[in-house]
Amino acid sequence: MTRLSIEQTVRLGEQLIRDGIISADQLAEALARQQAVGGRIGGALMDIGAVSAATMVGTLSERLGVHGCVLRHGLIDPVVAKLIAKEEAERLKVLPLFRVRGVLTVAMVEPQSLPCQDRLRNLTDCSIRPVLVLAENLEEFQRKYLAADVTVDSFLASMEESDIHIAETEAMDEGPVADLDKMVEGSPIVNLVNVAILTALRAGASDIHIEPDRDGTHIRYRVDGQLREMLKPPKGVHAAVVSRIKVIGRMDISEKRLPQEGRVHLVADGREIDLRVSSMPTVLGEKIVIRILDKSNLSFELGELGVGDDDRSAIETMIRSPYGLMLVTGPTGSGKTTTLYSALDMLRTEAVNIVTIEDPVEYQLPLVNQIQVHEAVGLTFVRALRSILRQDPDIVMVGEIRDEETARVAVQAALTGHLVLSTLHTNDCPGGIMRLLHMGIEPFLIASSILGFVAQRLARTICAKCKTSYYPHANLLESVGWKSRCNELFQKGEGCRACNNSGFRGRTGIYEVMILDTELKRMIQCGTASEANIRVYLAEVGWKSLRVKALELVDRGDSTLEEILRVTRSEALDVGDPTGKLAEGVAL
């Protein structure tokens, strides 16, 4: 906040009282707090909840005769913020916001300081437009935009000028061509897209959803598997934002009626990031989804992914086999591809030929030949797999088995001396056998080729900064067979700034591993391998299912019962419990 004398402090308080914003008692309380802890009167008034930041900025800007604002994401161009060195910006108490046609708008704690404006003019060679901000607000955004090596716009250096130009044929339905061109070429739209990407990276988001609405645009991030609205751009900019994203994704801006896909490679915070962009027409405009592929956040260590020692040993036994088929199952977004990459990372050496077929290729691995499916030209999973088998492979990874033909070729490859790794869309390991049977694969082929299954989920972990103890509801405990633990304390997150008030921060994997032993192979060949019979046998041998593994997370205080019930299901409710062992908790 700007420095005010004692007389100005009293006058500011009196003005707030005259305007009906605070009471005399609140001013007296704030003055007492200021004397006790120091600082400024405005900060003291905000600390006791007497005024908001916006109200204080409005009052001060009126007294000083300057424009004022509360800083927020979307106002600041990360590249423009770097025009002034960090040390100089902190000394002058300023932060460059954006630049338009040689005029630099700068947030300043003391916007009326002419020497400070002259210094900024000499440093940037721009005309300076000062804007008043509170000191606390400025310091917060200085830490965010000046501390890290932000180079979100570095990818623009490799573009030609024509790639950035918006032609008249690229106008949207929402407004005239001239208006759209002005919006796209102006700094605020570039700022908004850059900040949306940068904020998503710093929040650890996996996806950005940019959605049209009658009231404007919604920007939501998928963090720890859950969508959260993080930014709300002003009304009327949706078409310009979509155009900007299409430009950097090398997509056709004039095509708004059909879905499109694009890719962007950029550097942010010193990290190389790949973005996969997908556009989809809706009745209110085009929706954009951006998948963030951050290699620096990717771990190929099974232990770091949440795989226990016993399961890790079982997985390594399967992938060290000279031939056979290992299948990873689970719903979309459960981390199946990461598990396969982890297996390949363990296997890749100069002594083996590894080939993958993926749609799309998410991460590039050294010593691995990766093929991108391209169905538009006829390069399907099946066609690529048949060709790969003539390339003398040792290990083959098929991104997904979607149909009988792909499954049959994968099984034949496993039977002819190749190790094959792939994924299957089923809920768990026993369901994987049923899925292959329903696809039409003969039982004897399944028993002869399949090494085993790995099923997995991703569960959110409790935020360490706001972890607290609580007593779950009795019905919740009863639903997982823990009725006797009603008087026991469990852990959960209260919600804090670090976890965006969700109570969770980060995710961990939950895994179940089922190797096809002699008895399971016999059941498959004899036709008695129903899902219920498989579960009964697994319960008898002490096999642990996803639900049991997930409950172990709760026991360790890493996750909550509510989260475990969300990501897993009780198989006893679905297939019956002929032996009663499932209800006892052996394999829920």
Coordinates of N, CA, C and O in Angstrom, one line a residue, residues 415-499:
L415 N 2.2 -66.2 -28.8 CA 2.4 -67.6 -28.9 C 3.6 -67.9 -29.8 O 4.1 -69.1 -29.7
T416 N 4.0 -67.0 -30.6 CA 5.1 -67.2 -31.5 C 6.5 -66.7 -31.0 O 7.4 -66.4 -31.8
G417 N 6.6 -66.5 -29.7 CA 7.9 -66.1 -29.2 C 8.1 -64.7 -28.9 O 9.3 -64.2 -28.8
H418 N 7.1 -63.8 -28.8 CA 7.2 -62.4 -28.5 C 6.6 -62.1 -27.1 O 5.6 -62.6 -26.8
L419 N 7.2 -61.2 -26.4 CA 6.6 -60.6 -25.2 C 5.7 -59.4 -25.7 O 6.2 -58.5 -26.3
V420 N 4.4 -59.5 -25.4 CA 3.5 -58.5 -25.8 C 2.9 -57.8 -24.5 O 2.4 -58.5 -23.6
L421 N 2.9 -56.5 -24.5 CA 2.2 -55.8 -23.5 C 1.1 -54.9 -24.0 O 1.3 -54.3 -25.1
S422 N 0.0 -54.9 -23.4 CA -1.1 -54.1 -23.9 C -2.1 -53.7 -22.8 O -1.9 -54.1 -21.6
T423 N -3.1 -53.0 -23.1 CA -4.2 -52.6 -22.2 C -5.5 -53.0 -22.7 O -5.7 -53.3 -23.8
L424 N -6.4 -53.2 -21.7 CA -7.8 -53.7 -22.0 C -8.7 -52.9 -21.1 O -8.4 -52.6 -19.9
H425 N -9.9 -52.5 -21.7 CA -10.8 -51.7 -20.9 C -11.8 -52.7 -20.1 O -12.8 -53.0 -20.6
T426 N -11.3 -53.1 -18.9 CA -12.2 -53.8 -18.0 C -11.9 -53.2 -16.6 O -11.0 -52.5 -16.4
N427 N -12.8 -53.6 -15.7 CA -12.7 -53.0 -14.3 C -11.6 -53.6 -13.5 O -11.0 -53.0 -12.6
D428 N -11.3 -54.9 -13.7 CA -10.4 -55.6 -12.8 C -9.8 -56.8 -13.5 O -10.1 -57.0 -14.7
C429 N -9.0 -57.5 -12.8 CA -8.3 -58.7 -13.4 C -9.2 -59.8 -13.8 O -9.1 -60.3 -15.0
P430 N -10.1 -60.3 -12.9 CA -11.0 -61.4 -13.4 C -11.9 -61.0 -14.6 O -12.1 -61.8 -15.5
G431 N -12.2 -59.7 -14.6 CA -13.0 -59.2 -15.8 C -12.3 -59.2 -17.1 O -12.8 -59.3 -18.2
G432 N -10.9 -59.2 -17.0 CA -10.1 -59.3 -18.2 C -10.3 -60.6 -19.0 O -10.3 -60.6 -20.2
I433 N -10.4 -61.7 -18.2 CA -10.6 -63.0 -18.8 C -11.9 -63.0 -19.5 O -12.1 -63.5 -20.7
M434 N -13.0 -62.5 -18.8 CA -14.3 -62.5 -19.4 C -14.3 -61.6 -20.7 O -15.0 -62.0 -21.7
R435 N -13.6 -60.5 -20.7 CA -13.6 -59.6 -21.9 C -13.0 -60.4 -23.1 O -13.5 -60.3 -24.2
L436 N -11.9 -61.1 -22.9 CA -11.3 -61.8 -24.0 C -12.2 -62.9 -24.5 O -12.3 -63.1 -25.8
L437 N -12.9 -63.6 -23.6 CA -13.8 -64.6 -24.0 C -15.0 -64.0 -24.8 O -15.4 -64.6 -25.9
H438 N -15.5 -62.9 -24.4 CA -16.6 -62.2 -25.1 C -16.1 -61.7 -26.5 O -16.9 -61.5 -27.4
M439 N -14.8 -61.4 -26.6 CA -14.3 -61.0 -27.9 C -14.3 -62.1 -28.9 O -14.1 -61.9 -30.1
G440 N -14.4 -63.3 -28.4 CA -14.3 -64.5 -29.3 C -13.0 -65.2 -29.3 O -12.8 -66.1 -30.2
I441 N -12.1 -64.9 -28.4 CA -10.8 -65.6 -28.3 C -11.1 -67.0 -27.6 O -11.7 -67.0 -26.6
E442 N -10.6 -68.0 -28.3 CA -10.8 -69.4 -27.8 C -10.2 -69.6 -26.4 O -9.0 -69.1 -26.2
P443 N -10.8 -70.3 -25.5 CA -10.2 -70.5 -24.2 C -8.8 -71.1 -24.2 O -8.0 -70.7 -23.4
F444 N -8.5 -72.0 -25.1 CA -7.2 -72.6 -25.1 C -6.1 -71.6 -25.5 O -5.0 -71.7 -25.0
L445 N -6.5 -70.6 -26.3 CA -5.5 -69.6 -26.7 C -5.3 -68.7 -25.5 O -4.1 -68.2 -25.3
I446 N -6.3 -68.4 -24.8 CA -6.1 -67.5 -23.6 C -5.2 -68.2 -22.6 O -4.3 -67.6 -22.0
A447 N -5.5 -69.5 -22.3 CA -4.7 -70.2 -21.3 C -3.3 -70.4 -21.7 O -2.4 -70.4 -20.9
S448 N -3.0 -70.4 -23.0 CA -1.7 -70.7 -23.5 C -0.9 -69.4 -23.6 O 0.4 -69.5 -23.6
S449 N -1.5 -68.3 -23.9 CA -0.8 -67.1 -24.2 C -0.7 -66.0 -23.1 O 0.3 -65.3 -23.0
I450 N -1.7 -66.0 -22.2 CA -1.8 -64.9 -21.2 C -0.9 -65.2 -20.0 O -0.9 -66.2 -19.4
L451 N 0.0 -64.2 -19.7 CA 0.9 -64.3 -18.5 C 0.1 -63.9 -17.3 O 0.2 -64.5 -16.2
G452 N -0.7 -62.8 -17.4 CA -1.4 -62.4 -16.3 C -2.0 -61.0 -16.5 O -1.9 -60.4 -17.6
F453 N -2.7 -60.4 -15.5 CA -3.4 -59.1 -15.6 C -2.9 -58.2 -14.5 O -2.6 -58.7 -13.4
V454 N -2.9 -56.9 -14.8 CA -2.6 -55.9 -13.8 C -3.8 -54.9 -13.9 O -4.0 -54.3 -14.9
A455 N -4.6 -54.8 -12.8 CA -5.7 -53.8 -12.8 C -5.3 -52.7 -11.9 O -4.6 -52.9 -10.9
Q456 N -5.7 -51.5 -12.2 CA -5.3 -50.3 -11.4 C -6.3 -49.2 -11.4 O -7.2 -49.1 -12.2
R457 N -6.1 -48.3 -10.3 CA -6.9 -47.1 -10.2 C -5.9 -46.0 -9.7 O -4.9 -46.3 -9.2
L458 N -6.3 -44.8 -9.8 CA -5.6 -43.7 -9.2 C -6.5 -43.1 -8.1 O -7.6 -42.7 -8.4
A459 N -6.0 -43.0 -6.9 CA -6.7 -42.4 -5.8 C -6.0 -41.2 -5.3 O -4.8 -41.1 -5.2
R460 N -6.8 -40.2 -4.9 CA -6.2 -38.9 -4.4 C -5.7 -39.2 -3.0 O -6.3 -39.9 -2.2
T461 N -4.6 -38.5 -2.7 CA -4.0 -38.7 -1.4 C -4.2 -37.4 -0.5 O -4.4 -36.3 -1.1
I462 N -4.3 -37.6 0.8 CA -4.7 -36.5 1.7 C -3.6 -35.4 1.7 O -2.4 -35.7 1.7
C463 N -4.0 -34.2 1.6 CA -3.0 -33.1 1.7 C -2.3 -33.0 3.0 O -2.9 -33.0 4.1
A464 N -1.0 -33.1 3.0 CA -0.2 -33.1 4.2 C -0.3 -31.9 5.1 O -0.2 -31.9 6.3
K465 N -0.6 -30.7 4.4 CA -0.6 -29.4 5.1 C -1.9 -29.2 5.9 O -2.0 -28.4 6.8
C466 N -3.0 -29.9 5.6 CA -4.2 -29.7 6.3 C -4.8 -31.1 6.8 O -6.0 -31.2 7.0
K467 N -4.0 -32.1 6.9 CA -4.4 -33.4 7.4 C -5.0 -33.2 8.9 O -4.3 -32.6 9.7
T468 N -6.1 -33.9 9.1 CA -6.7 -33.8 10.5 C -7.4 -35.2 10.7 O -7.6 -36.0 9.8
S469 N -7.7 -35.4 12.0 CA -8.4 -36.6 12.4 C -9.9 -36.4 12.5 O -10.4 -35.3 12.8
Y470 N -10.7 -37.5 12.2 CA -12.1 -37.4 12.3 C -12.7 -38.8 12.5 O -12.0 -39.8 12.3
Y471 N -14.0 -38.9 12.9 CA -14.7 -40.1 13.0 C -15.6 -40.3 11.8 O -16.6 -39.5 11.7
P472 N -15.4 -41.2 10.9 CA -16.3 -41.4 9.8 C -17.7 -41.8 10.3 O -17.9 -42.4 11.4
H473 N -18.7 -41.6 9.4 CA -20.1 -42.0 9.7 C -20.1 -43.5 9.8 O -19.4 -44.2 9.0
A474 N -21.0 -44.0 10.7 CA -21.1 -45.5 10.9 C -21.5 -46.2 9.6 O -21.0 -47.3 9.3
N475 N -22.4 -45.6 8.8 CA -22.8 -46.2 7.6 C -21.6 -46.4 6.6 O -21.6 -47.4 5.9
L476 N -20.7 -45.4 6.6 CA -19.6 -45.5 5.7 C -18.7 -46.6 6.1 O -18.2 -47.4 5.3
L477 N -18.4 -46.8 7.4 CA -17.6 -47.9 7.9 C -18.2 -49.2 7.6 O -17.6 -50.2 7.2
E478 N -19.5 -49.3 7.8 CA -20.3 -50.5 7.6 C -20.2 -51.0 6.1 O -20.1 -52.2 5.8
S479 N -20.2 -50.0 5.2 CA -20.2 -50.3 3.8 C -18.9 -51.0 3.3 O -18.8 -51.7 2.3
V480 N -17.8 -50.9 4.2 CA -16.5 -51.6 3.8 C -16.2 -52.7 4.8 O -15.1 -53.2 4.8
G481 N -17.2 -53.0 5.6 CA -17.0 -54.1 6.6 C -16.2 -53.8 7.8 O -15.7 -54.6 8.5
W482 N -16.2 -52.5 8.1 CA -15.5 -52.0 9.3 C -16.4 -51.5 10.4 O -16.1 -50.5 11.1
K483 N -17.5 -52.1 10.6 CA -18.5 -51.7 11.6 C -17.9 -51.6 13.0 O -18.3 -50.8 13.8
S484 N -17.0 -52.5 13.3 CA -16.4 -52.6 14.6 C -15.5 -51.5 14.9 O -15.0 -51.3 16.1
R485 N -15.1 -50.6 13.9 CA -14.1 -49.6 14.1 C -14.8 -48.2 14.2 O -14.2 -47.2 13.9
C486 N -16.0 -48.1 14.7 CA -16.8 -46.9 14.8 C -16.1 -45.9 15.7 O -16.3 -44.7 15.5
N487 N -15.4 -46.3 16.7 CA -14.8 -45.4 17.7 C -13.3 -45.1 17.4 O -12.6 -44.6 18.2
E488 N -12.9 -45.4 16.1 CA -11.5 -45.2 15.8 C -11.4 -44.0 14.9 O -12.2 -43.6 14.1
L489 N -10.3 -43.2 15.2 CA -10.0 -42.0 14.4 C -9.4 -42.3 13.1 O -8.5 -43.2 13.0
F490 N -9.9 -41.6 12.0 CA -9.3 -41.8 10.7 C -8.8 -40.4 10.2 O -9.0 -39.4 10.9
Q491 N -8.1 -40.4 9.1 CA -7.5 -39.1 8.6 C -8.3 -38.6 7.4 O -8.8 -39.3 6.6
K492 N -8.3 -37.3 7.3 CA -8.8 -36.6 6.1 C -8.2 -35.2 6.0 O -7.5 -34.8 6.9
G493 N -8.4 -34.5 4.9 CA -7.9 -33.2 4.7 C -9.0 -32.2 4.9 O -10.1 -32.3 4.4
E494 N -8.7 -31.1 5.7 CA -9.7 -30.1 6.0 C -9.9 -29.2 4.8 O -11.0 -28.6 4.6
G495 N -8.9 -29.0 4.0 CA -8.9 -28.1 2.8 C -8.1 -26.8 3.2 O -8.3 -26.2 4.2
C496 N -7.2 -26.5 2.3 CA -6.4 -25.3 2.6 C -6.0 -24.7 1.2 O -6.3 -25.2 0.1
R497 N -5.2 -23.7 1.2 CA -4.8 -23.0 0.0 C -3.9 -23.9 -0.8 O -4.0 -23.9 -2.1
A498 N -3.1 -24.7 -0.2 CA -2.1 -25.6 -0.9 C -2.9 -26.6 -1.8 O -2.4 -27.0 -2.8
C499 N -4.0 -27.1 -1.3 CA -4.8 -28.1 -2.1 C -6.0 -27.5 -2.7 O -6.9 -28.3 -3.1

